[in-house]
XYZ file of C-alpha atoms in Angstrom:
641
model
C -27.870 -90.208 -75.996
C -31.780 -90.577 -76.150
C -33.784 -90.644 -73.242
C -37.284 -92.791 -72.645
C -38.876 -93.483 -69.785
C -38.494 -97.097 -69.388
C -34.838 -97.134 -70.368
C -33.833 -93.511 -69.463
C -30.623 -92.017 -71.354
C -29.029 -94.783 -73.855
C -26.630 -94.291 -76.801
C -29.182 -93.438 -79.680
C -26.644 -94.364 -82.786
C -23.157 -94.311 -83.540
C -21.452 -90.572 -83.670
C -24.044 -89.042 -81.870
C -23.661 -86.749 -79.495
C -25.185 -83.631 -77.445
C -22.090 -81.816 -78.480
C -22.548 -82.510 -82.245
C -25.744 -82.895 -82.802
C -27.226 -79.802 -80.858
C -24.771 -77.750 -80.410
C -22.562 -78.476 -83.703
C -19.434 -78.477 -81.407
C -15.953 -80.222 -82.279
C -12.553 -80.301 -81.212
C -9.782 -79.147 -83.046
C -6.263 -81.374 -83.859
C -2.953 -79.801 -81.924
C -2.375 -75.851 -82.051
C 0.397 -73.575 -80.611
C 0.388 -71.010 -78.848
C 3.122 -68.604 -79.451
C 5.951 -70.014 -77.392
C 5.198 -73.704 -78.980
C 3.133 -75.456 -76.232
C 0.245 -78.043 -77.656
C -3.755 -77.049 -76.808
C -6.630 -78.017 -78.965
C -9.865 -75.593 -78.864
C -13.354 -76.542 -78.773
C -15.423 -74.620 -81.701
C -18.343 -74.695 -83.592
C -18.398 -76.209 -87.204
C -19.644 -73.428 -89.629
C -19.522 -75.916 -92.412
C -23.049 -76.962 -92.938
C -22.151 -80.251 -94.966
C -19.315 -81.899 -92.454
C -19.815 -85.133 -91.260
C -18.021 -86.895 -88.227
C -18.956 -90.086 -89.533
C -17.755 -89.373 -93.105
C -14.897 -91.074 -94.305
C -12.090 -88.631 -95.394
C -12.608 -85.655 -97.433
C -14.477 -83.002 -97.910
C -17.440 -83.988 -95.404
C -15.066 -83.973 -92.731
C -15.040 -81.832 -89.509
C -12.276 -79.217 -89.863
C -10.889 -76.806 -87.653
C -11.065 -73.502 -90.143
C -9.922 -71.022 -87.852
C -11.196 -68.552 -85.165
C -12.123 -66.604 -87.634
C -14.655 -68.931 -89.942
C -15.071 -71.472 -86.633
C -16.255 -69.717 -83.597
C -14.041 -71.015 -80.553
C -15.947 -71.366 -77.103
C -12.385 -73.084 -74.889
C -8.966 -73.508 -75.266
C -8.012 -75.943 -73.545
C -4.211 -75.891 -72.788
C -2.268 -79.467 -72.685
C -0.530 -79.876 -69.104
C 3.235 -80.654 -69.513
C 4.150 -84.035 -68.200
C 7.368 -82.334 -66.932
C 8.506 -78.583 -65.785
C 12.198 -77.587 -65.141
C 14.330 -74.352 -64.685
C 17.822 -75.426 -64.757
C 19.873 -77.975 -67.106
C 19.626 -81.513 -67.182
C 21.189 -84.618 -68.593
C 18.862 -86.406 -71.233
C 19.206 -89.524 -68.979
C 17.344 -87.464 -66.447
C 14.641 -85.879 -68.812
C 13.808 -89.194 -70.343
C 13.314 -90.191 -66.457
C 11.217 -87.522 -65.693
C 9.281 -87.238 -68.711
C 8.859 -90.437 -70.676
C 9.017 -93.374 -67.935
C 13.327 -93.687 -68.518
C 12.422 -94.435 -71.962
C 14.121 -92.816 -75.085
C 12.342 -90.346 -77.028
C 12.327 -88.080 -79.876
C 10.826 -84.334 -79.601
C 10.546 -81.509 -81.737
C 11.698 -78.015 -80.259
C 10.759 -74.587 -79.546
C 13.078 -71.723 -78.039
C 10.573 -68.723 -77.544
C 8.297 -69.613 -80.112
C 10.906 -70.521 -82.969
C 11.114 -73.881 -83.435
C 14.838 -75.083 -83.787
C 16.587 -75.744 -86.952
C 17.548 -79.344 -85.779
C 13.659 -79.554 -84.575
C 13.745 -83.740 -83.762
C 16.020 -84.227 -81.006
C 16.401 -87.399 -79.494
C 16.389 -87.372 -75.884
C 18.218 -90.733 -74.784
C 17.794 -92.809 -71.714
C 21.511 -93.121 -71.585
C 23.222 -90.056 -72.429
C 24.540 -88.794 -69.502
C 26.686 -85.907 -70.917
C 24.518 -83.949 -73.732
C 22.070 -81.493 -71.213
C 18.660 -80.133 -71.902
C 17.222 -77.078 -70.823
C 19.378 -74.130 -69.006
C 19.728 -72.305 -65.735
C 16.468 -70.378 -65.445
C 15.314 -71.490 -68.444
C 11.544 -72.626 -68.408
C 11.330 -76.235 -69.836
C 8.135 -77.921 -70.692
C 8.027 -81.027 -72.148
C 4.304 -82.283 -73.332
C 2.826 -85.349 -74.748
C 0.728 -83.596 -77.760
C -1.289 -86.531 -78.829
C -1.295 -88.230 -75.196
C -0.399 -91.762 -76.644
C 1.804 -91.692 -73.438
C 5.160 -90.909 -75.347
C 6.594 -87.327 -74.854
C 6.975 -86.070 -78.209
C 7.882 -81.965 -77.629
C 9.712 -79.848 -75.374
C 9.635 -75.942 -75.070
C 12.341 -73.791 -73.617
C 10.301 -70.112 -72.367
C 13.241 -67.516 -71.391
C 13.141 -64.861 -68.924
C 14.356 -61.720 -69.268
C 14.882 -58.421 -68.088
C 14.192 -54.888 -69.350
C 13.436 -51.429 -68.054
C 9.624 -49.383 -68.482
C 10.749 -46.801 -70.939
C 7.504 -44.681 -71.108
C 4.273 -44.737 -69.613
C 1.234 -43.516 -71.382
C -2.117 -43.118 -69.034
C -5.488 -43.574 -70.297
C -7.127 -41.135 -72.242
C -10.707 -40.935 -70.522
C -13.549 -38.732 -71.351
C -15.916 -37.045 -68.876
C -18.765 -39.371 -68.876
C -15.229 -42.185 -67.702
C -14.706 -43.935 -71.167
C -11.600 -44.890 -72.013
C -10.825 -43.510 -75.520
C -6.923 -44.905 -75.305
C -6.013 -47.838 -72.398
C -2.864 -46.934 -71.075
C 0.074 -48.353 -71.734
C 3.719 -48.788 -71.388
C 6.799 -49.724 -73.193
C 9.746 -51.750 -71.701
C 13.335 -51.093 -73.339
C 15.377 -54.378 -73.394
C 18.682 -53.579 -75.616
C 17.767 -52.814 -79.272
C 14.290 -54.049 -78.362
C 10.954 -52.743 -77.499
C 8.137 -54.003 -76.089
C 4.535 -52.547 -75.667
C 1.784 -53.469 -73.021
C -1.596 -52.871 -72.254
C -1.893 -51.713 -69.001
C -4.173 -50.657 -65.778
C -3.652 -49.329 -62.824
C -0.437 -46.895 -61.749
C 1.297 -50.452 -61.139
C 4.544 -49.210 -62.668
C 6.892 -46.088 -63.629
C 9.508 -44.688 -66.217
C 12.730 -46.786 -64.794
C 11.146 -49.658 -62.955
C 12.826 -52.557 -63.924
C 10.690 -55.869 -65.118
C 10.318 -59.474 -66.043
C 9.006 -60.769 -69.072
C 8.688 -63.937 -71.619
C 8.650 -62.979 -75.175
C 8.208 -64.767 -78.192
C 8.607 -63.144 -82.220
C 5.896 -64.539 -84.159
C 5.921 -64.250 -87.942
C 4.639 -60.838 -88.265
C 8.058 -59.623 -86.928
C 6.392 -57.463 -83.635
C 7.278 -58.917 -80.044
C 4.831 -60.543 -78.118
C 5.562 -60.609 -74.444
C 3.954 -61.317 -70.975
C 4.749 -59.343 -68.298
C 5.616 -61.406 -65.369
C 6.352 -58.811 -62.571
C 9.195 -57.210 -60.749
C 12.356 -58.820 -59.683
C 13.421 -59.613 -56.521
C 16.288 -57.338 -55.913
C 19.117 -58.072 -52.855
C 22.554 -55.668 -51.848
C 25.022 -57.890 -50.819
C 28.983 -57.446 -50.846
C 30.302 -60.237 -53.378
C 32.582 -62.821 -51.443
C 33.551 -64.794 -54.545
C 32.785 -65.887 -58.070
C 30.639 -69.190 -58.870
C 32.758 -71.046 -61.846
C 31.395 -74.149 -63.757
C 33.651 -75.555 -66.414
C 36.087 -73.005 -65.710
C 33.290 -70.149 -66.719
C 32.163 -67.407 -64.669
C 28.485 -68.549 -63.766
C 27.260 -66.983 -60.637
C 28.626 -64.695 -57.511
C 28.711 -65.766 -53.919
C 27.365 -63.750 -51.248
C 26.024 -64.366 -47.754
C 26.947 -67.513 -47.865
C 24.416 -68.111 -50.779
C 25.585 -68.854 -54.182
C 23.191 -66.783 -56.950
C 23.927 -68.186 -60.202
C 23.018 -66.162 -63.702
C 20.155 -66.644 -65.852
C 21.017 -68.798 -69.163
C 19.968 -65.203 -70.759
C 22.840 -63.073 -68.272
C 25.603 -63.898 -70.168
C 24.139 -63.496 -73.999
C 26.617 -60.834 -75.805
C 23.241 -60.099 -78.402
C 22.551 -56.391 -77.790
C 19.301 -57.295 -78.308
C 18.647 -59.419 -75.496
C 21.217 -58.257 -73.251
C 20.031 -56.898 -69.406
C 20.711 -52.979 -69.587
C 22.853 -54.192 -65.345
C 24.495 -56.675 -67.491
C 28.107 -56.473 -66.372
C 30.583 -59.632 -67.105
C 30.815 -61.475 -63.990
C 34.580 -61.419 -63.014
C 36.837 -61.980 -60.266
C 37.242 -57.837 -60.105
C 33.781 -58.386 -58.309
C 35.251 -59.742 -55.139
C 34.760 -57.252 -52.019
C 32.942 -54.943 -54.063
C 29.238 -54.312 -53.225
C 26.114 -54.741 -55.837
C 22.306 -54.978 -56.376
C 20.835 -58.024 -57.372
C 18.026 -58.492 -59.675
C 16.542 -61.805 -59.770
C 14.146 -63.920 -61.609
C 11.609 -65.812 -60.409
C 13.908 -68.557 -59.166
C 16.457 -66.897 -57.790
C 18.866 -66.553 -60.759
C 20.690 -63.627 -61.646
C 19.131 -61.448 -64.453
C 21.334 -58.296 -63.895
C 23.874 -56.670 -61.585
C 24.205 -53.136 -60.675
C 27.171 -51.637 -58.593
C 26.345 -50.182 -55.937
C 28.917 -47.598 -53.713
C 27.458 -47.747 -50.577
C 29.199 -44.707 -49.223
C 29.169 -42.880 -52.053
C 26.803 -39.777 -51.534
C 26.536 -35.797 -51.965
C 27.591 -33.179 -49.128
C 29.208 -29.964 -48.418
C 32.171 -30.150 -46.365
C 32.719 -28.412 -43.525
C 36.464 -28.816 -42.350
C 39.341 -30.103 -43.425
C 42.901 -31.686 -42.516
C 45.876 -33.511 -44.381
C 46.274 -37.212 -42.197
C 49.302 -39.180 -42.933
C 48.943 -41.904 -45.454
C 52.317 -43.642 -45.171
C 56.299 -42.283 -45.976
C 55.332 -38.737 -47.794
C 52.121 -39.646 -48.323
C 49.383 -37.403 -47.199
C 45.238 -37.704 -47.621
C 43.071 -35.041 -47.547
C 40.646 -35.790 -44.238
C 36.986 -33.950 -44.293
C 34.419 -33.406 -42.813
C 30.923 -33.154 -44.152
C 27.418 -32.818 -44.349
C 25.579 -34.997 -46.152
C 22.211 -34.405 -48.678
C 20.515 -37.177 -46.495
C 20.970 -34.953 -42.949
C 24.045 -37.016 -41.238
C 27.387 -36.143 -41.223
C 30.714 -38.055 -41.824
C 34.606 -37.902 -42.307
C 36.094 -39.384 -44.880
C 39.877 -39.160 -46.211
C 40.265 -38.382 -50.066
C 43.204 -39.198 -52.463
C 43.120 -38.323 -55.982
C 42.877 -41.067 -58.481
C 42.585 -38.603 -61.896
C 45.423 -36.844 -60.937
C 47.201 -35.830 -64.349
C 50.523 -37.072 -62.690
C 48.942 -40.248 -61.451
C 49.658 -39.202 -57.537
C 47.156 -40.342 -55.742
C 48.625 -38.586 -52.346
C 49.112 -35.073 -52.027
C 53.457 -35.225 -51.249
C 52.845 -32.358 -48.116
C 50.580 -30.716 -46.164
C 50.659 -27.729 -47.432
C 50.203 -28.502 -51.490
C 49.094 -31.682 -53.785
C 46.235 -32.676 -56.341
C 43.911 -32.937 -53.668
C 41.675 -29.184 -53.921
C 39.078 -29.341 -50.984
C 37.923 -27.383 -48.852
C 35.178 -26.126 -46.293
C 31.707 -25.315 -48.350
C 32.409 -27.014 -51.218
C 29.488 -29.223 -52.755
C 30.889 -32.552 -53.932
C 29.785 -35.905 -55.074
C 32.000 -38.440 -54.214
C 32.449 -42.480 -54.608
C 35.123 -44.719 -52.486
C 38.254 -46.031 -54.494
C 40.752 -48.988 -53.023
C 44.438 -47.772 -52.934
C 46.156 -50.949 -51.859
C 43.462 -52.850 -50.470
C 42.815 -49.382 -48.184
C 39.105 -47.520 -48.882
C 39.757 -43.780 -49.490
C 37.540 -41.404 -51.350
C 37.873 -39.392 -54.820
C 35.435 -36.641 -56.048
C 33.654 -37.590 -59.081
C 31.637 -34.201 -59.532
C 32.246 -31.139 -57.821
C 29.699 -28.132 -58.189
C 30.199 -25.342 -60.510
C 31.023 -21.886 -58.677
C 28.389 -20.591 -56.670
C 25.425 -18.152 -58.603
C 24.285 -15.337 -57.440
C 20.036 -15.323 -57.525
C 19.387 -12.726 -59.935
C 16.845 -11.412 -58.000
C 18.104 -11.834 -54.303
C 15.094 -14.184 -52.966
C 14.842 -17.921 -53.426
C 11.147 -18.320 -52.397
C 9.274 -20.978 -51.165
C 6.941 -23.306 -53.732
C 8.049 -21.153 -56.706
C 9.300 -23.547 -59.507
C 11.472 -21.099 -61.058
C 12.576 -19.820 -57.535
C 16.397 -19.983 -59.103
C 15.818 -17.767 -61.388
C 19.076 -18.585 -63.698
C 17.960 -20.029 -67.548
C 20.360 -22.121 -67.246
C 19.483 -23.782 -63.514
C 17.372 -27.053 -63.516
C 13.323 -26.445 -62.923
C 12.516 -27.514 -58.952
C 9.713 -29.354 -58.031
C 8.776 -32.084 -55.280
C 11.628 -34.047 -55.764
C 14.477 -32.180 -55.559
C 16.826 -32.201 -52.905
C 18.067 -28.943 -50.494
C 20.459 -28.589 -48.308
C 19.757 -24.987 -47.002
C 23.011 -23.213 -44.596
C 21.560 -21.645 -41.750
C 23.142 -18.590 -40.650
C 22.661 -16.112 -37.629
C 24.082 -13.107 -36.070
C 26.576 -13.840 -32.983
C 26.990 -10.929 -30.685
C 30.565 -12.456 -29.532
C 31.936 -11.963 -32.398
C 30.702 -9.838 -33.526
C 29.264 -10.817 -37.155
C 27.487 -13.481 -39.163
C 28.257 -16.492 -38.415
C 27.077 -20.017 -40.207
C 25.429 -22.133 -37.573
C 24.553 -25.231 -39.502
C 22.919 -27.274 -42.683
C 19.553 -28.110 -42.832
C 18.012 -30.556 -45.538
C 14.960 -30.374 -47.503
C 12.825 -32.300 -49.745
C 11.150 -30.370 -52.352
C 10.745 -26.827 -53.118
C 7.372 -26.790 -51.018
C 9.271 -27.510 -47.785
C 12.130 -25.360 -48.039
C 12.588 -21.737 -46.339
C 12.353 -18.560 -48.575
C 15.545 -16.796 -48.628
C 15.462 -13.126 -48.785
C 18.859 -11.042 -48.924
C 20.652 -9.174 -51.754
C 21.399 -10.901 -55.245
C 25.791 -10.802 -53.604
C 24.423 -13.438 -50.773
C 21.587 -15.208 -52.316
C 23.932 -18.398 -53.696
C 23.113 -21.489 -55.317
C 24.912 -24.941 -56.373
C 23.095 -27.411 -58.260
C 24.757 -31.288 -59.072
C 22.915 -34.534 -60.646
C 23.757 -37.801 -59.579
C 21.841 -40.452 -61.231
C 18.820 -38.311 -62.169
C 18.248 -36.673 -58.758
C 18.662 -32.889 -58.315
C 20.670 -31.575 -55.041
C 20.624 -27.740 -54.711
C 23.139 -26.685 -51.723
C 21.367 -22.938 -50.446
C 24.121 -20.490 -49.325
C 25.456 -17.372 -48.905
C 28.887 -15.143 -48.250
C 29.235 -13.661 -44.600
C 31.358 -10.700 -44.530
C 32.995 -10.127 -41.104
C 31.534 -7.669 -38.997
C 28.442 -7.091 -40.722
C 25.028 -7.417 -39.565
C 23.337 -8.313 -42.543
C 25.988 -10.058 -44.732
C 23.584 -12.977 -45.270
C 19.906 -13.934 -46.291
C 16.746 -14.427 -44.097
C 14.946 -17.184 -43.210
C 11.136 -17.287 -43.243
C 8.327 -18.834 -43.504
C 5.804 -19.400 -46.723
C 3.762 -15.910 -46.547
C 0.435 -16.663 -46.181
C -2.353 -14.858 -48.557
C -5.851 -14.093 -48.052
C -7.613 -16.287 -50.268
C -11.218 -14.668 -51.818
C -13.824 -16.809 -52.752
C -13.640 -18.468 -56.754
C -16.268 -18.949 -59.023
C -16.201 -20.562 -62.865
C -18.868 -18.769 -64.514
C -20.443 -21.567 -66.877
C -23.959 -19.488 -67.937
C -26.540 -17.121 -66.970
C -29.653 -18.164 -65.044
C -32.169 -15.763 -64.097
C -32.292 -11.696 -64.703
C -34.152 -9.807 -61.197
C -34.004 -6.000 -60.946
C -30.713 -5.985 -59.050
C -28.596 -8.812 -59.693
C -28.625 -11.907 -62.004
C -28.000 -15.721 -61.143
C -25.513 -17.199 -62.562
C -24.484 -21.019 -62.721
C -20.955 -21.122 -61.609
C -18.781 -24.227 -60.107
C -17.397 -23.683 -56.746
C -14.973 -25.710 -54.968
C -15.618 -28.822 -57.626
C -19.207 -28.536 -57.181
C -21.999 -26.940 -59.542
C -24.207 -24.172 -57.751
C -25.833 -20.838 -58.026
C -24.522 -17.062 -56.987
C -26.190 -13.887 -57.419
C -23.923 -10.969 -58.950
C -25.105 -7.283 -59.493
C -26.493 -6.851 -62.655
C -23.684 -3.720 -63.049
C -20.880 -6.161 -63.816
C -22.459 -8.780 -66.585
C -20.483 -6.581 -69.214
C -17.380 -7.739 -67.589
C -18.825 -11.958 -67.379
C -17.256 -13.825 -69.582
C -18.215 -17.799 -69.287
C -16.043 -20.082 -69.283
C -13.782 -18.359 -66.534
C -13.174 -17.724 -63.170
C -13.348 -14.953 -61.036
C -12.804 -14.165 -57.877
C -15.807 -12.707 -55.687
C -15.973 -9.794 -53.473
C -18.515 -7.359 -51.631
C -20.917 -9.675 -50.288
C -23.628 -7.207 -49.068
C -26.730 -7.679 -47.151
C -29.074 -8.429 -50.060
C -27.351 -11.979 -50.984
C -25.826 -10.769 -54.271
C -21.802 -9.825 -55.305
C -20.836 -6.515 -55.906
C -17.769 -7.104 -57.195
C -15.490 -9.649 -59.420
C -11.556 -9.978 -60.456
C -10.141 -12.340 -62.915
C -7.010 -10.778 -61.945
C -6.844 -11.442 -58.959
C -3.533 -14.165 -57.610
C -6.117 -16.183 -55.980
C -7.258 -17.133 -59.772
C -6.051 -17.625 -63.193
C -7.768 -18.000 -66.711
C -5.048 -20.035 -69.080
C -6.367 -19.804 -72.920
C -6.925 -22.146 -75.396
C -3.367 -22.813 -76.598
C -1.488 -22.147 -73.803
C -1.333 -26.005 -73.241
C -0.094 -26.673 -69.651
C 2.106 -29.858 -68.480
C 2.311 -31.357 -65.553
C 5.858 -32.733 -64.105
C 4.177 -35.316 -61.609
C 6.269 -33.528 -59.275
C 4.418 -30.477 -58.236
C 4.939 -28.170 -61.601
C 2.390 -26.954 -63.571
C 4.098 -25.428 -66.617
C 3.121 -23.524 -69.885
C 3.250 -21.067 -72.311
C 2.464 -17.160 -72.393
C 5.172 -15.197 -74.491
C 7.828 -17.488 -72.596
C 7.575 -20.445 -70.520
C 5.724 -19.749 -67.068
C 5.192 -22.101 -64.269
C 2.581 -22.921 -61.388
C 2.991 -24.688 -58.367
C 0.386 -27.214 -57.914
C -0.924 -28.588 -54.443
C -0.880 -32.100 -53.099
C -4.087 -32.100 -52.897
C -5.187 -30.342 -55.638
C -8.759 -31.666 -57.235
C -9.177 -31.412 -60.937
C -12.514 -31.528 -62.446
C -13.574 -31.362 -66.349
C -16.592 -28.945 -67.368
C -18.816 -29.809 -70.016
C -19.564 -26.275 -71.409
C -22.689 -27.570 -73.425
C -24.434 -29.836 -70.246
C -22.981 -27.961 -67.368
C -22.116 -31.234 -66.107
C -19.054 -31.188 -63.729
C -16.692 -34.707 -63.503
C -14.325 -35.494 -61.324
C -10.926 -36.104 -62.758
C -7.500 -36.528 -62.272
C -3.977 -34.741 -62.883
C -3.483 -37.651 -65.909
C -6.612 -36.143 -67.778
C -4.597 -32.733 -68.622
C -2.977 -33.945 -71.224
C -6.123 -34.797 -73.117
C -7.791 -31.609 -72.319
C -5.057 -28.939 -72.565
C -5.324 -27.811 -75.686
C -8.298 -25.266 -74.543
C -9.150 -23.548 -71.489
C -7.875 -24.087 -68.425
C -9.239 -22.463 -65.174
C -7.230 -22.868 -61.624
C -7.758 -21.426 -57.838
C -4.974 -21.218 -55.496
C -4.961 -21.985 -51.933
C -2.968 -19.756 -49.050
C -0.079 -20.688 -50.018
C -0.840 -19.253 -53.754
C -0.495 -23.154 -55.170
C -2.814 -24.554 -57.519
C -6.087 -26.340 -55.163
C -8.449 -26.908 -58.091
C -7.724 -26.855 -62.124
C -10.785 -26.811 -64.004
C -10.149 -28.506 -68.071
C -13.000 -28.025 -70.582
C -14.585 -30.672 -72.045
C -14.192 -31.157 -75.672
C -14.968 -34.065 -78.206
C -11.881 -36.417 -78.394
């Protein structure tokens, strides 16, 4: 347009335009995007000669790529139709193309199909398109009104196999964004990330397409909806497995649920089956309800100690073990077991008095129910190894390598106690167990204190998760034939300094600029102990006297610790602070403990975060403890990254 006064804005000549002519903007023809769907982009012609009035050839506009042709939009064509489930054509050429017949070329997560022009007829009734769950888009690339292309997106199912935080430096830039892999079968897949949105074993949803470079490109659609139910029956269409019913609600699979390709295969695939009646699972579902994996769950399976025990008749000289027990969660129940991997296939013990069936009061089992006849009865899938003695007689509170053993798992905050609480009974007289108690981490627990004979410990694993049964042996009339109970001991905590440098010399004492509690200050330290200053470490202060000034430090002290440059400490996420020092040592790190890295060179002091120790571990590493002797502030030093 041109604008005048007397005729304001008018076409000025043919192929003019604002676009063009001042801004040198055009439109590409059709593009893809990885999975196949149709966009154009709007981008500016770096061709100085082109011509959108030109007749073909060379003078013509040309999209040349992002990389020659700057692109300012893409502009994403809307599908004329969206589906999740298979239809006939009949139907798609009524939804999509006015009931008229249509040819389309096709795309199945970015591939485009060998037999790429389909014809989708207005009267086929039989052939389907699309697939349960499967994400069909149908488009009208060149919007002459006639559908022309359909995509089919997938959705699938994999688990985060690592995790990998950002690597920030102290002024908060991020050197490395974090990211995070997600294990689907044989396959891959890595992501960009922020946040703390996800962790090692979470389970996800994601599209994926394989472009021609060969490396999976994915988008990361969330968690699935998950639902326990107790399968009622089995969902069949053309005489094929297809879904489970539970609840009175029918969940069918995922067109992807059933694939036998180990590389796109659910790691809770499990063949859906008739077996699957009364049995009880987890349900992972997609974004439209359809099932994308299945995971059994045994709802009364569990970990305990029992506590008593009694053979209950099972039928004509049949005979189940009853028991009683405590459980790792703090209930108790009695259950009657049988043994199904009994080497001569009886599942029943034959008498009271002998059988396969080997229980009895304190051991520490994990069991799962079995059906015997349409009857639920129990078998022991793990039973702990024999009791160890702690070498040293004291399982103490907070102390990762509390069980001492080389060969017993490290504790931290996740580990599960259940801790046997004895006491001495006068009316007996002797030791006597009272009870169970149950723990959550190895910060919460009581420190036992006794001789290394009654100091016990059983460890078992189920599914990842640590349970350590606490226990001892009480011998009959004797007053101390098991451990004590107490309490976390309690220390006297001095205050720390990290000495960074040396301010100002007086006749008595020097100032020093040290980092206390997180933050950067002054203190004034007799001039008698600069021989033993070394910056770049942390002391402990004593002998405040009357003149303002520290008469004495100790770098030795258990209220501090100095870890040197290679010593390169972990951290468990779980409360364990571990590393090396002629043998593996460990430190038990506070909830609430602050971190904060040091720039030796500016003195500056930044607030950080447990995630930064892995950057910064390589050199020195400075800690305080609190009361309780666990790690309240860990000091890294800065270093160029």
């Amino acid at each position: 347009v041109s604008y005048t006064v007397a005729f304001g804005y008018q076409p000025s000549r043919l192929g003019y335009s604002i676009a063009w002519d001042m801004f040198r903007l055009a439109t590409s023809g059709t593009i893809m995007d990885g999975y196949g769907r149709p966009a154009y982009v709007w981008y500016e012609e770096t061709n100085a000669n082109a011509d959108p009035t030109a007749a073909a050839g060379s003078n013509n506009i040309s999209y040349d790529g992002a990389v020659t042709d700057p692109v300012y939009a893409t502009i994403e064509a809307t599908p004329v139709a969206t589906f999740y489930t298979a239809m006939p054509q009949c139907d798609v050429a009524d939804l999509a193309n006015n009931g008229e017949t249509f040819t389309a070329t096709t795309y199945t997560n970015g591939s485009a199909n060998v037999a790429n022009n389909v014809i989708i007829s207005s009267t086929n009734t039989i052939t389907q398109v699309g697939g349960q769950g499967r994400q069909t888009e149908v488009y009208d690339t060149d919007g002459n009104g006639v559908a022309d292309r359909i995509v089919y997106i997938d959705t699938y199912m994999g688990h985060v196999d690592t995790v990998t935080p950002a690597v920030v430096d102290t002024a908060g830039h991020v050197i490395t964004p974090a990211t995070m892999t997600i294990k689907l079968g044989t396959n891959t897949y890595t992501w960009t990330v922020s946040g703390n949105d996800y962790a090692v074993g979470d389970y996800v949803l994601f599209h994926s397409y394989l472009p021609a470079g060969g490396v999976y490109t994915a988008e990361l659609l969330g968690r699935p909806t998950t639902v326990d139910v107790t399968v009622s029956g089995i969902h069949t269409t053309n005489g094929q497995p297809d879904g489970v019913v539970a609840n009175n609600t029918t969940y069918l699979a995922n067109c992807v649920y059933n694939t036998t390709a180990t590389t796109t295969q659910s790691s809770l695939y499990e063949a859906i089956a008739n077996s699957m009646i009364t049995q009880s699972y987890r349900l992972y579902l997609d974004g439209q309800g359809n099932l994308v994996g299945m995971d059994p769950v045994a709802v009364t399976s569990g970990v305990g100690v029992i506590t008593a025990t009694q053979f209950v008749n099972a039928g004509t000289g049949k005979w189940a073990l009853q028991a009683d027990l405590f459980l790792a969660d703090g209930t108790t129940t009695t259950l009657q077991f049988v043994d199904p991997n009994s080497a001569t296939n009886d599942l029943f013990a034959t008498n009271t008095s002998s059988g396969a069936i080997q229980l009895a009061a304190g051991d520490f089992i994990h069991y799962q129910p079995v059906t015997v006849n349409g009857t639920t009865y129990y078998d022991v899938v793990t039973e702990a190894a024999a009791a160890t003695a702690e070498a040293d007689g004291k399982v103490e509170t907070g102390v990762a390598n509390a069980i001492s053993s080389g060969t017993a798992p490290l504790l931290n905050d996740n580990t599960k106690f259940i801790v046997a609480n004895y006491a001495y009974d006068y009316s007996v007289p002797e030791t006597v167990l009272q009870g169970y108690s149950v723990y959550t981490g190895f910060k919460t627990i009581p420190t036992l204190t006794g001789t290394s004979s009654n100091v016990l410990y059983q460890t078992l694993t189920v599914d990842g998760q640590l349970y350590v049964l606490l226990t001892s042996v009480a011998t009959a009339g004797a007053t101390n034939s098991a451990y004590v109970q107490t309490a976390k001991t309690q220390q006297v905590v001095d205050i720390s300094a990290l000495f960074i440098s040396k301010g100002t010399t007086y006749q008595y004492y020097s100032t020093y600029n040290v980092v206390i509690n997180g933050q950067k200050t002054t203190v004034n330290v007799s001039n008698d102990l600069e021989q033993h200053i070394s910056f770049n470490q942390i002391y402990a202060l004593t002998g405040l006297n009357t003149a303002g000034y520290y008469t004495g430090l100790d770098n030795g002290n258990a209220a501090v610790g100095n870890l040197a440059a290679g010593m390169n400490p972990t951290y468990d996420g779980a409360g364990v602070l571990t590393y090396t020092d002629s043998g593996t040592k460990y430190l038990t790190v506070a909830d609430n403990c602050q971190v904060y890295i040091v720039n030796p060179v500016t003195e500056e002091v930044y607030a950080a975060s447990l995630s930064n120790l892995g950057t910064y571990a390589a050199g020195v590493v400075n800690y305080e403890v609190d009361a309780n002797g666990y790690v309240s502030y860990l000091y890294l030093t800065d270093a160029d990254k």
